[in-house]
mmCIF file of C-alpha atoms and ligand atoms in Angstrom:
data_model
loop_
_atom_site.group_PDB
_atom_site.id
_atom_site.type_symbol
_atom_site.label_atom_id
_atom_site.label_comp_id
_atom_site.label_asym_id
_atom_site.label_seq_id
_atom_site.Cartn_x
_atom_site.Cartn_y
_atom_site.Cartn_z
ATOM 1 C CA MET F 1 -74.389 144.300 -35.208
ATOM 2 C CA SER F 2 -71.568 147.067 -34.927
ATOM 3 C CA LEU F 3 -71.505 146.989 -38.817
ATOM 4 C CA MET F 4 -74.912 147.825 -39.082
ATOM 5 C CA LYS F 5 -74.856 150.499 -36.765
ATOM 6 C CA SER F 6 -71.915 152.098 -38.189
ATOM 7 C CA ALA F 7 -74.035 152.100 -41.451
ATOM 8 C CA LEU F 8 -76.871 153.897 -40.051
ATOM 9 C CA LEU F 9 -74.628 156.443 -38.468
ATOM 10 C CA GLY F 10 -73.103 156.685 -41.646
ATOM 11 C CA SER F 11 -76.508 157.778 -43.629
ATOM 12 C CA ALA F 12 -77.466 159.871 -40.629
ATOM 13 C CA LEU F 13 -74.454 161.834 -41.249
ATOM 14 C CA VAL F 14 -75.155 162.219 -44.713
ATOM 15 C CA LEU F 15 -78.392 163.172 -44.184
ATOM 16 C CA ALA F 16 -77.530 165.872 -41.706
ATOM 17 C CA SER F 17 -74.994 167.394 -44.024
ATOM 18 C CA GLY F 18 -77.327 167.535 -46.920
ATOM 19 C CA PRO F 19 -79.181 170.439 -47.931
ATOM 20 C CA VAL F 20 -81.648 171.919 -45.590
ATOM 21 C CA LEU F 21 -84.534 172.058 -48.222
ATOM 22 C CA ALA F 22 -83.922 168.346 -49.037
ATOM 23 C CA GLN F 23 -84.697 167.362 -45.395
ATOM 24 C CA GLN F 24 -88.149 169.492 -45.289
ATOM 25 C CA GLU F 25 -89.368 168.092 -48.238
ATOM 26 C CA GLN F 26 -91.844 165.571 -48.098
ATOM 27 C CA PHE F 27 -93.059 163.272 -51.130
ATOM 28 C CA ILE F 28 -96.711 162.250 -51.880
ATOM 29 C CA THR F 29 -97.848 160.357 -54.453
ATOM 30 C CA ILE F 30 -101.635 160.301 -56.073
ATOM 31 C CA GLY F 31 -102.846 157.281 -57.780
ATOM 32 C CA THR F 32 -104.481 158.091 -61.103
ATOM 33 C CA GLY F 33 -105.715 156.007 -64.152
ATOM 34 C CA GLY F 34 -104.985 156.006 -67.825
ATOM 35 C CA GLN F 35 -103.596 159.096 -69.773
ATOM 36 C CA THR F 36 -106.800 159.457 -71.351
ATOM 37 C CA GLY F 37 -108.983 159.309 -68.464
ATOM 38 C CA VAL F 38 -110.159 162.083 -66.075
ATOM 39 C CA TYR F 39 -108.601 160.565 -63.189
ATOM 40 C CA TYR F 40 -105.164 161.679 -64.546
ATOM 41 C CA VAL F 41 -106.040 165.154 -64.628
ATOM 42 C CA VAL F 42 -107.572 165.177 -61.267
ATOM 43 C CA GLY F 43 -104.173 163.811 -59.826
ATOM 44 C CA GLN F 44 -102.150 166.048 -61.942
ATOM 45 C CA SER F 45 -104.550 169.354 -61.187
ATOM 46 C CA ILE F 46 -104.148 168.343 -57.204
ATOM 47 C CA CYS F 47 -100.375 168.221 -57.606
ATOM 48 C CA ARG F 48 -100.145 171.439 -59.527
ATOM 49 C CA LEU F 49 -102.069 173.478 -56.715
ATOM 50 C CA VAL F 50 -100.118 171.410 -53.934
ATOM 51 C CA ASN F 51 -96.515 171.925 -55.588
ATOM 52 C CA ARG F 52 -97.206 175.835 -56.078
ATOM 53 C CA GLU F 53 -96.925 176.094 -52.412
ATOM 54 C CA THR F 54 -94.013 173.709 -51.371
ATOM 55 C CA SER F 55 -91.825 176.333 -49.878
ATOM 56 C CA GLU F 56 -94.545 176.530 -47.815
ATOM 57 C CA HIS F 57 -95.556 173.193 -46.671
ATOM 58 C CA GLY F 58 -92.590 171.158 -47.805
ATOM 59 C CA LEU F 59 -94.879 168.901 -49.792
ATOM 60 C CA ARG F 60 -94.015 167.689 -53.423
ATOM 61 C CA CYS F 61 -96.627 165.926 -55.173
ATOM 62 C CA THR F 62 -96.251 163.822 -57.997
ATOM 63 C CA ALA F 63 -99.532 161.990 -59.918
ATOM 64 C CA PRO F 64 -98.255 158.921 -61.961
ATOM 65 C CA SER F 65 -100.594 157.044 -64.517
ATOM 66 C CA THR F 66 -101.750 153.745 -62.898
ATOM 67 C CA GLY F 67 -104.632 150.900 -63.589
ATOM 68 C CA GLY F 68 -107.221 152.662 -61.955
ATOM 69 C CA SER F 69 -109.356 152.657 -58.942
ATOM 70 C CA ILE F 70 -108.491 149.073 -57.517
ATOM 71 C CA ALA F 71 -104.903 149.203 -58.083
ATOM 72 C CA ASN F 72 -104.953 152.801 -56.158
ATOM 73 C CA ILE F 73 -106.788 151.772 -53.296
ATOM 74 C CA ASN F 74 -104.695 148.796 -52.840
ATOM 75 C CA ALA F 75 -101.340 150.708 -53.433
ATOM 76 C CA ILE F 76 -102.457 152.962 -50.644
ATOM 77 C CA LYS F 77 -103.180 150.298 -48.239
ATOM 78 C CA ALA F 78 -99.784 149.001 -48.887
ATOM 79 C CA GLY F 79 -98.266 152.007 -48.182
ATOM 80 C CA ASP F 80 -96.801 152.682 -51.585
ATOM 81 C CA MET F 81 -99.035 155.624 -52.695
ATOM 82 C CA THR F 82 -100.299 158.111 -50.321
ATOM 83 C CA MET F 83 -103.516 159.179 -51.924
ATOM 84 C CA GLY F 84 -105.584 158.017 -54.912
ATOM 85 C CA VAL F 85 -108.375 158.464 -57.114
ATOM 86 C CA ALA F 86 -111.304 155.495 -56.881
ATOM 87 C CA GLN F 87 -114.988 155.116 -58.134
ATOM 88 C CA SER F 88 -117.162 155.322 -55.230
ATOM 89 C CA ASP F 89 -118.307 151.676 -55.453
ATOM 90 C CA TRP F 90 -114.740 150.433 -54.988
ATOM 91 C CA GLN F 91 -114.416 152.633 -52.139
ATOM 92 C CA PHE F 92 -117.557 151.110 -50.549
ATOM 93 C CA HIS F 93 -116.288 147.864 -51.255
ATOM 94 C CA ALA F 94 -112.590 148.495 -49.688
ATOM 95 C CA TYR F 95 -114.143 149.795 -46.461
ATOM 96 C CA ASN F 96 -116.581 147.183 -45.772
ATOM 97 C CA GLY F 97 -114.933 144.098 -47.135
ATOM 98 C CA THR F 98 -117.441 143.256 -49.584
ATOM 99 C CA SER F 99 -117.622 142.193 -53.214
ATOM 100 C CA ASP F 100 -113.775 141.965 -54.708
ATOM 101 C CA TYR F 101 -112.856 142.899 -51.074
ATOM 102 C CA GLU F 102 -114.693 140.110 -49.465
ATOM 103 C CA GLY F 103 -112.863 138.888 -46.231
ATOM 104 C CA ASP F 104 -110.174 141.414 -47.020
ATOM 105 C CA PRO F 105 -111.509 145.136 -45.790
ATOM 106 C CA PHE F 106 -109.466 147.990 -45.507
ATOM 107 C CA PRO F 107 -110.847 149.603 -42.323
ATOM 108 C CA GLU F 108 -108.185 152.257 -42.559
ATOM 109 C CA LEU F 109 -109.302 153.640 -45.783
ATOM 110 C CA ARG F 110 -110.379 157.458 -45.421
ATOM 111 C CA SER F 111 -112.140 159.565 -48.001
ATOM 112 C CA ILE F 112 -110.949 163.081 -48.816
ATOM 113 C CA PHE F 113 -113.744 164.682 -51.107
ATOM 114 C CA ALA F 114 -115.970 163.280 -54.128
ATOM 115 C CA VAL F 115 -115.258 164.735 -57.596
ATOM 116 C CA HIS F 116 -116.952 164.428 -60.918
ATOM 117 C CA PRO F 117 -119.829 161.627 -61.886
ATOM 118 C CA GLU F 118 -118.751 158.707 -63.927
ATOM 119 C CA PRO F 119 -121.227 157.207 -65.956
ATOM 120 C CA PHE F 120 -120.940 153.267 -67.008
ATOM 121 C CA THR F 121 -119.870 153.868 -70.579
ATOM 122 C CA VAL F 122 -119.890 151.742 -73.386
ATOM 123 C CA VAL F 123 -119.010 152.522 -76.931
ATOM 124 C CA ALA F 124 -119.563 150.372 -80.214
ATOM 125 C CA ARG F 125 -118.973 150.503 -83.730
ATOM 126 C CA ALA F 126 -121.854 151.755 -85.733
ATOM 127 C CA ASP F 127 -121.273 148.762 -88.119
ATOM 128 C CA SER F 128 -121.758 146.210 -85.066
ATOM 129 C CA GLY F 129 -125.166 147.017 -84.642
ATOM 130 C CA VAL F 130 -124.779 147.088 -81.112
ATOM 131 C CA THR F 131 -127.388 149.911 -79.360
ATOM 132 C CA THR F 132 -127.860 148.038 -75.631
ATOM 133 C CA PHE F 133 -125.572 146.199 -73.412
ATOM 134 C CA GLU F 134 -127.771 142.908 -74.096
ATOM 135 C CA GLU F 135 -126.544 143.078 -77.646
ATOM 136 C CA LEU F 136 -122.837 142.703 -76.988
ATOM 137 C CA ALA F 137 -123.370 139.103 -76.730
ATOM 138 C CA GLY F 138 -121.508 137.449 -79.388
ATOM 139 C CA LYS F 139 -119.388 140.715 -80.219
ATOM 140 C CA ARG F 140 -115.628 141.478 -79.576
ATOM 141 C CA VAL F 141 -115.571 143.317 -76.289
ATOM 142 C CA ASN F 142 -112.788 145.146 -74.202
ATOM 143 C CA VAL F 143 -113.644 144.788 -70.896
ATOM 144 C CA GLY F 144 -110.638 146.669 -69.478
ATOM 145 C CA ASN F 145 -107.691 146.083 -67.334
ATOM 146 C CA PRO F 146 -107.617 144.254 -64.078
ATOM 147 C CA GLY F 147 -107.124 146.794 -61.319
ATOM 148 C CA SER F 148 -109.155 149.152 -63.071
ATOM 149 C CA GLY F 149 -112.609 150.183 -61.281
ATOM 150 C CA SER F 150 -114.030 150.094 -64.596
ATOM 151 C CA ARG F 151 -113.390 146.482 -65.235
ATOM 152 C CA GLY F 152 -114.814 145.668 -61.852
ATOM 153 C CA THR F 153 -117.993 147.343 -62.465
ATOM 154 C CA PHE F 154 -118.225 145.851 -65.836
ATOM 155 C CA GLU F 155 -118.213 142.429 -63.936
ATOM 156 C CA VAL F 156 -120.946 143.657 -61.687
ATOM 157 C CA VAL F 157 -123.164 144.688 -64.752
ATOM 158 C CA LEU F 158 -122.500 141.044 -66.664
ATOM 159 C CA GLU F 159 -123.625 139.328 -63.531
ATOM 160 C CA ALA F 160 -126.652 141.400 -62.888
ATOM 161 C CA LYS F 161 -127.729 140.823 -66.312
ATOM 162 C CA GLY F 162 -127.400 136.909 -66.115
ATOM 163 C CA MET F 163 -124.631 136.970 -68.750
ATOM 164 C CA SER F 164 -120.959 136.202 -68.539
ATOM 165 C CA MET F 165 -117.477 136.806 -70.100
ATOM 166 C CA SER F 166 -117.790 133.583 -72.159
ATOM 167 C CA ASP F 167 -120.928 135.272 -74.123
ATOM 168 C CA PHE F 168 -118.649 137.555 -76.073
ATOM 169 C CA ALA F 169 -116.715 136.138 -79.065
ATOM 170 C CA LEU F 170 -113.867 137.794 -77.581
ATOM 171 C CA VAL F 171 -112.552 139.290 -74.359
ATOM 172 C CA SER F 172 -109.895 142.041 -74.454
ATOM 173 C CA GLU F 173 -108.342 143.702 -71.582
ATOM 174 C CA LEU F 174 -106.406 146.689 -73.006
ATOM 175 C CA ARG F 175 -106.206 149.820 -71.105
ATOM 176 C CA PRO F 176 -107.889 152.729 -71.588
ATOM 177 C CA ALA F 177 -105.194 154.439 -73.532
ATOM 178 C CA GLU F 178 -105.228 151.370 -76.237
ATOM 179 C CA GLN F 179 -108.757 150.640 -76.238
ATOM 180 C CA SER F 180 -109.741 153.595 -78.591
ATOM 181 C CA ALA F 181 -107.227 152.610 -81.277
ATOM 182 C CA ALA F 182 -108.263 149.199 -80.978
ATOM 183 C CA LEU F 183 -111.990 150.195 -81.812
ATOM 184 C CA GLY F 184 -110.797 151.976 -84.718
ATOM 185 C CA ASP F 185 -108.687 149.266 -86.111
ATOM 186 C CA ASN F 186 -111.729 147.058 -85.719
ATOM 187 C CA GLN F 187 -109.979 144.857 -83.413
ATOM 188 C CA VAL F 188 -113.076 144.879 -81.278
ATOM 189 C CA ASP F 189 -116.528 145.681 -81.624
ATOM 190 C CA ALA F 190 -117.112 147.534 -78.281
ATOM 191 C CA ILE F 191 -115.099 148.940 -75.416
ATOM 192 C CA SER F 192 -116.006 150.001 -72.060
ATOM 193 C CA TYR F 193 -115.164 153.004 -69.416
ATOM 194 C CA THR F 194 -116.675 154.020 -66.164
ATOM 195 C CA VAL F 195 -115.306 157.622 -66.817
ATOM 196 C CA GLY F 196 -116.201 161.428 -66.476
ATOM 197 C CA HIS F 197 -117.347 163.114 -69.408
ATOM 198 C CA PRO F 198 -116.233 164.590 -71.877
ATOM 199 C CA ASN F 199 -112.542 162.528 -72.027
ATOM 200 C CA GLY F 200 -109.927 162.217 -74.421
ATOM 201 C CA SER F 201 -110.325 158.394 -74.673
ATOM 202 C CA ILE F 202 -114.185 158.510 -75.972
ATOM 203 C CA GLN F 203 -113.311 161.604 -78.033
ATOM 204 C CA GLU F 204 -110.790 159.641 -79.771
ATOM 205 C CA ALA F 205 -112.805 156.596 -80.417
ATOM 206 C CA THR F 206 -115.844 158.213 -81.747
ATOM 207 C CA SER F 207 -113.466 160.800 -83.993
ATOM 208 C CA THR F 208 -111.597 157.842 -85.466
ATOM 209 C CA VAL F 209 -114.512 155.660 -86.670
ATOM 210 C CA ASP F 210 -118.381 155.919 -86.899
ATOM 211 C CA ALA F 211 -119.602 154.859 -83.241
ATOM 212 C CA ARG F 212 -122.062 155.054 -80.637
ATOM 213 C CA LEU F 213 -122.598 155.187 -77.100
ATOM 214 C CA VAL F 214 -124.500 151.976 -75.657
ATOM 215 C CA THR F 215 -127.915 152.424 -73.730
ATOM 216 C CA VAL F 216 -127.255 150.287 -70.097
ATOM 217 C CA ALA F 217 -130.612 150.088 -68.817
ATOM 218 C CA GLY F 218 -133.376 147.554 -67.837
ATOM 219 C CA GLU F 219 -134.431 145.702 -64.735
ATOM 220 C CA ALA F 220 -131.195 144.494 -63.479
ATOM 221 C CA ILE F 221 -129.960 148.033 -63.627
ATOM 222 C CA ASP F 222 -133.260 149.358 -61.819
ATOM 223 C CA ARG F 223 -132.006 146.626 -59.190
ATOM 224 C CA LEU F 224 -128.638 147.528 -59.021
ATOM 225 C CA VAL F 225 -129.425 151.096 -58.222
ATOM 226 C CA GLU F 226 -132.163 150.544 -55.633
ATOM 227 C CA GLU F 227 -130.054 148.018 -53.832
ATOM 228 C CA ASN F 228 -126.675 149.809 -53.711
ATOM 229 C CA PRO F 229 -125.990 153.463 -52.615
ATOM 230 C CA TYR F 230 -123.212 154.443 -54.598
ATOM 231 C CA TYR F 231 -125.079 153.765 -57.754
ATOM 232 C CA ALA F 232 -127.211 156.511 -59.495
ATOM 233 C CA LYS F 233 -128.998 156.388 -62.839
ATOM 234 C CA VAL F 234 -127.302 158.890 -65.108
ATOM 235 C CA THR F 235 -127.721 160.174 -68.656
ATOM 236 C CA ILE F 236 -124.886 161.235 -70.768
ATOM 237 C CA PRO F 237 -125.767 164.062 -72.634
ATOM 238 C CA GLY F 238 -126.253 164.144 -76.401
ATOM 239 C CA GLY F 239 -123.656 166.384 -78.460
ATOM 240 C CA MET F 240 -120.593 165.732 -76.388
ATOM 241 C CA TYR F 241 -119.111 163.464 -79.030
ATOM 242 C CA ALA F 242 -119.034 163.294 -82.730
ATOM 243 C CA GLY F 243 -122.033 161.128 -83.903
ATOM 244 C CA ASN F 244 -123.746 161.003 -80.931
ATOM 245 C CA ASP F 245 -126.680 163.853 -80.506
ATOM 246 C CA GLN F 246 -128.815 161.761 -78.353
ATOM 247 C CA ASP F 247 -128.745 161.399 -74.653
ATOM 248 C CA THR F 248 -127.561 157.994 -73.277
ATOM 249 C CA GLU F 249 -129.466 156.151 -70.681
ATOM 250 C CA THR F 250 -127.043 154.536 -68.197
ATOM 251 C CA PHE F 251 -125.883 154.411 -64.746
ATOM 252 C CA GLY F 252 -122.991 155.540 -62.806
ATOM 253 C CA VAL F 253 -120.575 156.167 -59.819
ATOM 254 C CA LEU F 254 -118.886 159.135 -58.408
ATOM 255 C CA ALA F 255 -115.100 159.451 -58.690
ATOM 256 C CA THR F 256 -113.555 160.003 -55.231
ATOM 257 C CA PHE F 257 -110.241 161.024 -53.588
ATOM 258 C CA VAL F 258 -109.080 158.737 -50.729
ATOM 259 C CA THR F 259 -106.318 157.863 -48.740
ATOM 260 C CA SER F 260 -105.222 156.045 -45.437
ATOM 261 C CA ALA F 261 -105.681 157.183 -41.813
ATOM 262 C CA ASP F 262 -102.098 156.463 -41.552
ATOM 263 C CA VAL F 263 -101.302 159.484 -43.347
ATOM 264 C CA PRO F 264 -100.705 162.465 -41.268
ATOM 265 C CA GLU F 265 -103.472 164.902 -40.515
ATOM 266 C CA GLU F 266 -101.402 167.851 -41.764
ATOM 267 C CA THR F 267 -100.645 166.454 -45.176
ATOM 268 C CA VAL F 268 -103.988 165.827 -46.017
ATOM 269 C CA TYR F 269 -104.947 169.011 -44.547
ATOM 270 C CA GLN F 270 -102.636 170.741 -46.770
ATOM 271 C CA VAL F 271 -103.537 169.239 -50.039
ATOM 272 C CA VAL F 272 -107.389 170.034 -49.049
ATOM 273 C CA ARG F 273 -106.316 173.560 -48.512
ATOM 274 C CA ALA F 274 -104.592 173.843 -51.869
ATOM 275 C CA VAL F 275 -107.606 172.337 -53.866
ATOM 276 C CA PHE F 276 -110.272 174.488 -51.941
ATOM 277 C CA GLU F 277 -108.085 177.901 -51.576
ATOM 278 C CA ASN F 278 -107.834 177.721 -55.234
ATOM 279 C CA PHE F 279 -111.351 176.130 -56.444
ATOM 280 C CA ASP F 280 -112.169 178.282 -59.216
ATOM 281 C CA ARG F 281 -108.582 177.436 -60.547
ATOM 282 C CA PHE F 282 -109.043 173.831 -60.106
ATOM 283 C CA LYS F 283 -112.836 173.733 -61.769
ATOM 284 C CA GLN F 284 -111.170 175.219 -64.971
ATOM 285 C CA LEU F 285 -108.757 172.415 -65.412
ATOM 286 C CA HIS F 286 -110.961 169.843 -66.992
ATOM 287 C CA PRO F 287 -114.672 170.267 -68.354
ATOM 288 C CA ALA F 288 -115.755 167.543 -65.924
ATOM 289 C CA PHE F 289 -115.060 169.686 -63.112
ATOM 290 C CA GLU F 290 -117.029 172.608 -64.365
ATOM 291 C CA THR F 291 -120.320 171.527 -62.068
ATOM 292 C CA LEU F 292 -118.359 170.756 -59.135
ATOM 293 C CA GLU F 293 -119.650 172.086 -55.814
ATOM 294 C CA PRO F 294 -117.780 172.055 -52.169
ATOM 295 C CA GLU F 295 -121.121 170.951 -50.443
ATOM 296 C CA THR F 296 -121.925 167.783 -52.639
ATOM 297 C CA MET F 297 -118.284 166.825 -53.022
ATOM 298 C CA ILE F 298 -117.909 166.639 -49.057
ATOM 299 C CA SER F 299 -121.185 164.607 -48.667
ATOM 300 C CA GLU F 300 -122.067 162.303 -51.449
ATOM 301 C CA GLY F 301 -120.481 158.916 -52.729
ATOM 302 C CA LEU F 302 -118.045 158.869 -49.574
ATOM 303 C CA SER F 303 -118.515 155.655 -47.575
ATOM 304 C CA ALA F 304 -115.266 155.801 -45.625
ATOM 305 C CA PRO F 305 -115.033 158.112 -42.965
ATOM 306 C CA LEU F 306 -113.408 161.579 -43.758
ATOM 307 C CA HIS F 307 -109.617 161.840 -43.039
ATOM 308 C CA ASP F 308 -109.070 163.953 -40.045
ATOM 309 C CA GLY F 309 -107.102 166.412 -42.129
ATOM 310 C CA ALA F 310 -109.736 166.706 -44.381
ATOM 311 C CA ALA F 311 -112.291 167.350 -41.779
ATOM 312 C CA ARG F 312 -110.181 169.739 -40.198
ATOM 313 C CA TYR F 313 -110.567 172.036 -43.369
ATOM 314 C CA TYR F 314 -114.044 171.565 -43.403
ATOM 315 C CA ARG F 315 -114.958 172.347 -40.261
ATOM 316 C CA GLU F 316 -112.661 175.665 -40.377
ATOM 317 C CA ARG F 317 -114.754 176.590 -43.529
ATOM 318 C CA GLY F 318 -117.789 176.125 -41.495
ATOM 319 C CA TRP F 319 -118.880 173.151 -43.893
ATOM 320 C CA ILE F 320 -119.224 170.693 -41.422
ATOM 321 C CA ASP F 321 -119.871 170.936 -37.408
HETATM 322 N N1 LIG A 1 -113.044 154.980 -63.171
HETATM 323 C C1 LIG A 1 -111.816 154.411 -63.999
HETATM 324 C C2 LIG A 1 -111.568 153.161 -63.206
HETATM 325 O O1 LIG A 1 -111.299 153.293 -61.771
HETATM 326 C C3 LIG A 1 -110.487 155.405 -64.196
HETATM 327 C C4 LIG A 1 -111.402 156.790 -65.031
HETATM 328 C C5 LIG A 1 -110.478 157.673 -65.307
HETATM 329 O O2 LIG A 1 -109.013 157.201 -65.436
HETATM 330 O O3 LIG A 1 -110.982 158.715 -65.544
HETATM 331 O O4 LIG A 1 -110.836 152.436 -63.678
#
């Protein structure tokens, strides 16, 4: 006991005599996704804006690459990350304890704002002949890494279509940063990614091999969209990627920025402030951000309650009552 006490006292003394700045800085981490995706840019961009003002608010922000939505939500829940980017469907499930979160809800999950739309995207080698999701049966498919929202949503689509993993000749679980090369090297016929457009991953896939965006439609998808508020029908516009001049019909979610009720109000307030006080700059940091509007960012795709720090800033701006 006395040993522990003196050890504690010792560390307190070291802290007290350390540089003043080190004591004032508070480190925050934002969970993102693979480096060729858009979440990574969301996190890096937010941190860049926050870190410009560290001397004023004391926050120092980092945004490491992670496994994606579900990994981010779980890391926030465990207290390992301060904030993170997550698909609106997985935000909904985590908050409400449904789907993969059945029996394990995260009621302290809080939303901050929504970001860009993320179409459910499948890309197939032209030589595979696949043009619709159903035609993936019998093919080699990269379904994504466990922990990604993308993989989770892929499983939802499979079930809705009455298909299963055993319908594929091969199932691979490569991360986004690895899957485009695997498509180019003919290790798989198709890759999947729920992601904002345009992005580096699909750009790489379509420029290394002749590949087509695949149509994801039909009754099962109509039903998914009708029954679930976090899904919407979307079209990936033609002309974004080599060899894909046609529009591609699919459905999608929104990327959202989330945290926990345990994170102090002031911390979230300062992060939100940094983004919206520099909003034009933020929008320029990725083409998928070009069409963002504060109005929709604070109202759509958010099923968990707004964090108090975010609500405080939106109230100050007169965006909410
Ligand atoms: N929506 C993807 C996921 O949660 C990540 C997309 C990205 O990194 O831009 O797995």
